Tab-separated table of N, CA and C in Angstrom:
chain	number	residue	atom	x	y	z
A	412	UNK	N	7.124	8.663	11.883
A	412	UNK	CA	6.295	7.237	11.883
A	412	UNK	C	6.607	5.885	11.383
A	413	UNK	N	7.029	5.140	11.812
A	413	UNK	CA	6.980	4.060	10.997
A	413	UNK	C	5.899	2.846	11.694
A	414	UNK	N	5.340	2.179	10.934
A	414	UNK	CA	4.021	1.523	11.259
A	414	UNK	C	4.402	0.082	10.574
A	415	UNK	N	3.794	-1.324	10.979
A	415	UNK	CA	3.552	-2.434	10.596
A	415	UNK	C	2.552	-2.670	10.417
A	416	UNK	N	1.929	-3.682	9.527
A	416	UNK	CA	0.799	-3.762	8.542
A	416	UNK	C	0.943	-5.228	7.842
A	417	UNK	N	-0.042	-5.678	8.001
A	417	UNK	CA	-0.293	-6.680	6.783
A	417	UNK	C	-0.616	-6.896	5.918
A	418	UNK	N	-0.091	-7.858	4.200
A	418	UNK	CA	-0.783	-7.523	3.051
A	418	UNK	C	-2.052	-8.385	3.502
A	419	UNK	N	-2.945	-7.817	2.693
A	419	UNK	CA	-4.680	-9.051	2.623
A	419	UNK	C	-3.888	-9.504	1.149
A	420	UNK	N	-3.869	-8.680	-0.401
A	420	UNK	CA	-4.303	-9.365	-0.963
A	420	UNK	C	-3.413	-8.077	-2.014
A	421	UNK	N	-2.600	-8.780	-3.146
A	421	UNK	CA	-2.090	-8.416	-3.996
A	421	UNK	C	-2.315	-8.655	-5.374
A	422	UNK	N	-2.522	-7.722	-6.806
A	422	UNK	CA	-2.868	-8.532	-7.617
A	422	UNK	C	-2.586	-7.599	-8.821
A	423	UNK	N	-2.591	-7.803	-10.053
A	423	UNK	CA	-2.104	-7.119	-11.192
A	423	UNK	C	-3.365	-7.058	-12.267
A	424	UNK	N	-3.922	-5.740	-12.213
A	424	UNK	CA	-5.131	-6.441	-13.717
A	424	UNK	C	-4.060	-6.060	-15.082
A	425	UNK	N	-5.551	-6.103	-16.000
A	425	UNK	CA	-5.113	-6.464	-17.433
A	425	UNK	C	-4.211	-4.965	-18.441
A	426	UNK	N	-4.789	-4.184	-17.400
A	426	UNK	CA	-3.391	-2.805	-18.048
A	426	UNK	C	-2.187	-2.723	-17.271
A	427	UNK	N	-1.709	-3.835	-16.113
A	427	UNK	CA	-0.749	-3.448	-15.786
A	427	UNK	C	-0.113	-2.969	-14.477
A	428	UNK	N	-1.170	-2.207	-13.912
A	428	UNK	CA	-1.479	-1.631	-12.226
A	428	UNK	C	-1.178	-2.753	-11.337
A	429	UNK	N	-0.567	-2.935	-10.359
A	429	UNK	CA	-0.543	-3.559	-8.982
A	429	UNK	C	-1.523	-2.753	-8.079
A	430	UNK	N	-2.382	-3.529	-7.611
A	430	UNK	CA	-3.627	-2.803	-6.471
A	430	UNK	C	-2.975	-3.869	-5.313
A	431	UNK	N	-2.346	-3.212	-4.788
A	431	UNK	CA	-2.374	-4.019	-3.063
A	431	UNK	C	-2.936	-3.103	-2.009
A	432	UNK	N	-3.569	-4.061	-0.998
A	432	UNK	CA	-4.231	-4.121	0.192
A	432	UNK	C	-3.695	-4.911	1.167
A	433	UNK	N	-3.774	-3.248	2.490
A	433	UNK	CA	-3.420	-3.638	3.138
A	433	UNK	C	-4.063	-3.020	4.864
A	434	UNK	N	-4.003	-3.707	5.474
A	434	UNK	CA	-4.750	-3.684	6.974
A	434	UNK	C	-4.026	-2.179	7.067
A	435	UNK	N	-4.989	-1.857	7.855
A	435	UNK	CA	-4.908	-0.244	8.188
A	435	UNK	C	-4.649	-0.095	9.631
A	436	UNK	N	-3.512	0.632	10.115
A	436	UNK	CA	-2.959	0.230	11.628
A	436	UNK	C	-3.955	1.076	12.464
A	437	UNK	N	-4.101	0.439	13.311
A	437	UNK	CA	-4.681	1.323	14.350
A	437	UNK	C	-4.594	2.256	14.454
A	438	UNK	N	-5.169	3.554	14.871
A	438	UNK	CA	-4.987	5.166	14.685
A	438	UNK	C	-4.369	5.880	13.618
A	439	UNK	N	-3.991	5.116	12.828
A	439	UNK	CA	-3.497	5.591	11.253
A	439	UNK	C	-4.553	6.562	10.383
A	440	UNK	N	-4.825	7.604	10.487
A	440	UNK	CA	-5.227	8.664	9.544
A	440	UNK	C	-4.484	9.286	8.745
A	441	UNK	N	-5.634	10.381	8.032
A	441	UNK	CA	-4.290	10.562	6.349
A	441	UNK	C	-6.045	11.161	5.556
A	442	UNK	N	-5.490	12.406	4.829
A	442	UNK	CA	-6.231	12.659	3.744
A	442	UNK	C	-6.054	12.311	2.370
A	443	UNK	N	-7.613	12.664	1.964
A	443	UNK	CA	-7.344	12.408	0.113
A	443	UNK	C	-6.065	12.933	0.265
A	444	UNK	N	-5.165	12.019	-1.005
A	444	UNK	CA	-4.079	12.204	-1.741
A	444	UNK	C	-2.855	12.211	-0.491
A	445	UNK	N	-2.783	11.859	0.015
A	445	UNK	CA	-1.687	12.156	0.911
A	445	UNK	C	-0.813	10.389	0.420
A	446	UNK	N	0.412	10.324	0.775
A	446	UNK	CA	1.249	9.093	0.255
A	446	UNK	C	1.915	8.971	1.324
A	447	UNK	N	2.106	7.323	1.572
A	447	UNK	CA	3.153	6.953	2.309
A	447	UNK	C	4.657	6.378	1.192
A	448	UNK	N	5.308	5.958	2.586
A	448	UNK	CA	6.296	5.652	2.025
A	448	UNK	C	6.626	3.886	2.540
A	449	UNK	N	6.144	2.855	1.475
A	449	UNK	CA	5.917	2.071	1.512
A	449	UNK	C	7.187	1.002	1.666
A	450	UNK	N	7.733	0.195	2.528
A	450	UNK	CA	9.205	-1.075	2.611
A	450	UNK	C	8.692	-2.504	2.624
A	451	UNK	N	8.652	-3.237	2.067
A	451	UNK	CA	8.512	-4.240	2.303
A	451	UNK	C	9.278	-4.889	2.091
A	452	UNK	N	9.667	-6.115	3.524
A	452	UNK	CA	10.714	-6.748	3.825
A	452	UNK	C	11.670	-7.547	2.506
A	453	UNK	N	11.530	-7.559	1.643
A	453	UNK	CA	12.700	-7.897	0.377
A	453	UNK	C	12.856	-6.995	-0.129
A	454	UNK	N	12.296	-5.783	-0.179
A	454	UNK	CA	12.730	-4.900	-1.816
A	454	UNK	C	14.043	-4.204	-1.169
A	455	UNK	N	14.938	-3.258	-2.149
A	455	UNK	CA	16.193	-3.263	-1.195
A	455	UNK	C	15.671	-1.194	-1.192
A	456	UNK	N	14.684	-0.615	-1.446
A	456	UNK	CA	14.281	0.420	-1.087
A	456	UNK	C	13.033	0.697	-0.880
A	457	UNK	N	12.159	1.647	0.133
A	457	UNK	CA	10.951	2.066	-0.263
A	457	UNK	C	10.292	2.849	-1.626
A	458	UNK	N	8.877	2.936	-1.314
A	458	UNK	CA	8.563	3.162	-2.558
A	458	UNK	C	7.888	4.031	-2.459
A	459	UNK	N	6.953	5.380	-2.713
A	459	UNK	CA	6.381	6.610	-2.084
A	459	UNK	C	5.091	5.977	-3.090
A	460	UNK	N	3.883	5.982	-2.274
A	460	UNK	CA	2.529	5.527	-2.914
A	460	UNK	C	1.302	6.347	-2.398
A	461	UNK	N	0.971	6.875	-3.681
A	461	UNK	CA	-0.186	7.645	-2.925
A	461	UNK	C	-1.700	6.445	-2.569
A	462	UNK	N	-2.132	7.043	-1.260
A	462	UNK	CA	-2.808	6.097	-0.762
A	462	UNK	C	-4.419	6.420	-1.669
A	463	UNK	N	-4.684	5.076	-2.050
A	463	UNK	CA	-5.812	4.937	-3.200
A	463	UNK	C	-7.505	4.943	-2.724
A	464	UNK	N	-7.086	4.739	-1.073
A	464	UNK	CA	-8.865	4.253	-0.505
A	464	UNK	C	-9.530	5.741	0.254
A	465	UNK	N	-10.478	5.096	1.105
A	465	UNK	CA	-11.133	6.160	1.150
A	465	UNK	C	-11.300	6.155	2.829
A	466	UNK	N	-10.316	7.311	3.136
A	466	UNK	CA	-10.283	7.346	4.612
A	466	UNK	C	-11.251	6.859	5.924
A	467	UNK	N	-12.716	6.434	5.156
A	467	UNK	CA	-13.238	5.496	6.050
A	467	UNK	C	-13.304	4.438	5.725
A	468	UNK	N	-12.477	3.783	4.987
A	468	UNK	CA	-12.226	1.834	5.012
A	468	UNK	C	-11.301	1.761	5.615
A	469	UNK	N	-11.328	0.216	6.266
A	469	UNK	CA	-10.220	-0.403	7.605
A	469	UNK	C	-9.104	-0.865	6.642
A	470	UNK	N	-9.581	-1.023	5.097
A	470	UNK	CA	-8.033	-0.876	4.908
A	470	UNK	C	-6.965	-0.070	3.760
A	471	UNK	N	-5.991	-0.137	3.557
A	471	UNK	CA	-5.217	0.723	2.525
A	471	UNK	C	-5.194	0.245	1.297
A	472	UNK	N	-5.292	1.140	0.248
A	472	UNK	CA	-5.096	0.413	-1.098
A	472	UNK	C	-4.141	1.054	-1.757
A	473	UNK	N	-3.353	0.728	-2.384
A	473	UNK	CA	-2.374	0.949	-3.421
A	473	UNK	C	-2.090	1.025	-4.606
A	474	UNK	N	-2.676	1.805	-6.057
A	474	UNK	CA	-2.418	1.209	-6.494
A	474	UNK	C	-1.005	2.028	-7.441
A	475	UNK	N	-0.301	0.444	-8.602
A	475	UNK	CA	1.215	1.240	-9.216
A	475	UNK	C	1.230	0.446	-10.388
A	476	UNK	N	2.217	1.068	-10.623
A	476	UNK	CA	3.076	0.270	-12.283
A	476	UNK	C	3.534	-0.740	-11.894
A	477	UNK	N	3.923	-1.010	-10.770
A	477	UNK	CA	5.222	-2.097	-10.464
A	477	UNK	C	5.116	-2.897	-9.712
A	478	UNK	N	5.327	-4.188	-9.789
A	478	UNK	CA	5.433	-5.416	-8.904
A	478	UNK	C	5.351	-5.474	-8.229
A	479	UNK	N	4.680	-6.212	-6.772
A	479	UNK	CA	4.858	-6.608	-5.579
A	479	UNK	C	5.056	-7.637	-5.263
A	480	UNK	N	5.942	-8.598	-4.422
A	480	UNK	CA	5.650	-9.253	-4.092
A	480	UNK	C	5.337	-9.673	-2.144
A	481	UNK	N	4.204	-9.855	-2.562
A	481	UNK	CA	3.753	-10.069	-1.299
A	481	UNK	C	4.345	-11.080	0.136
A	482	UNK	N	5.735	-11.434	-0.532
A	482	UNK	CA	6.053	-12.402	0.435
A	482	UNK	C	6.689	-11.419	1.632
């Protein structure tokens, strides 16, 4: 299944982790610990990221050790 969404925010904390928050696509359900393949339009290959947000949240949070250009 392939879905598109909008980036809400992207920030890097002092420990070097990137926090990427995106809108949760309508009808997208998941269980704790599940991961997704995330492809940004300007990246050469997709990334596999675990979902860090609660299943009840309207936004999806991904936290990783790579930099993400939100453009």
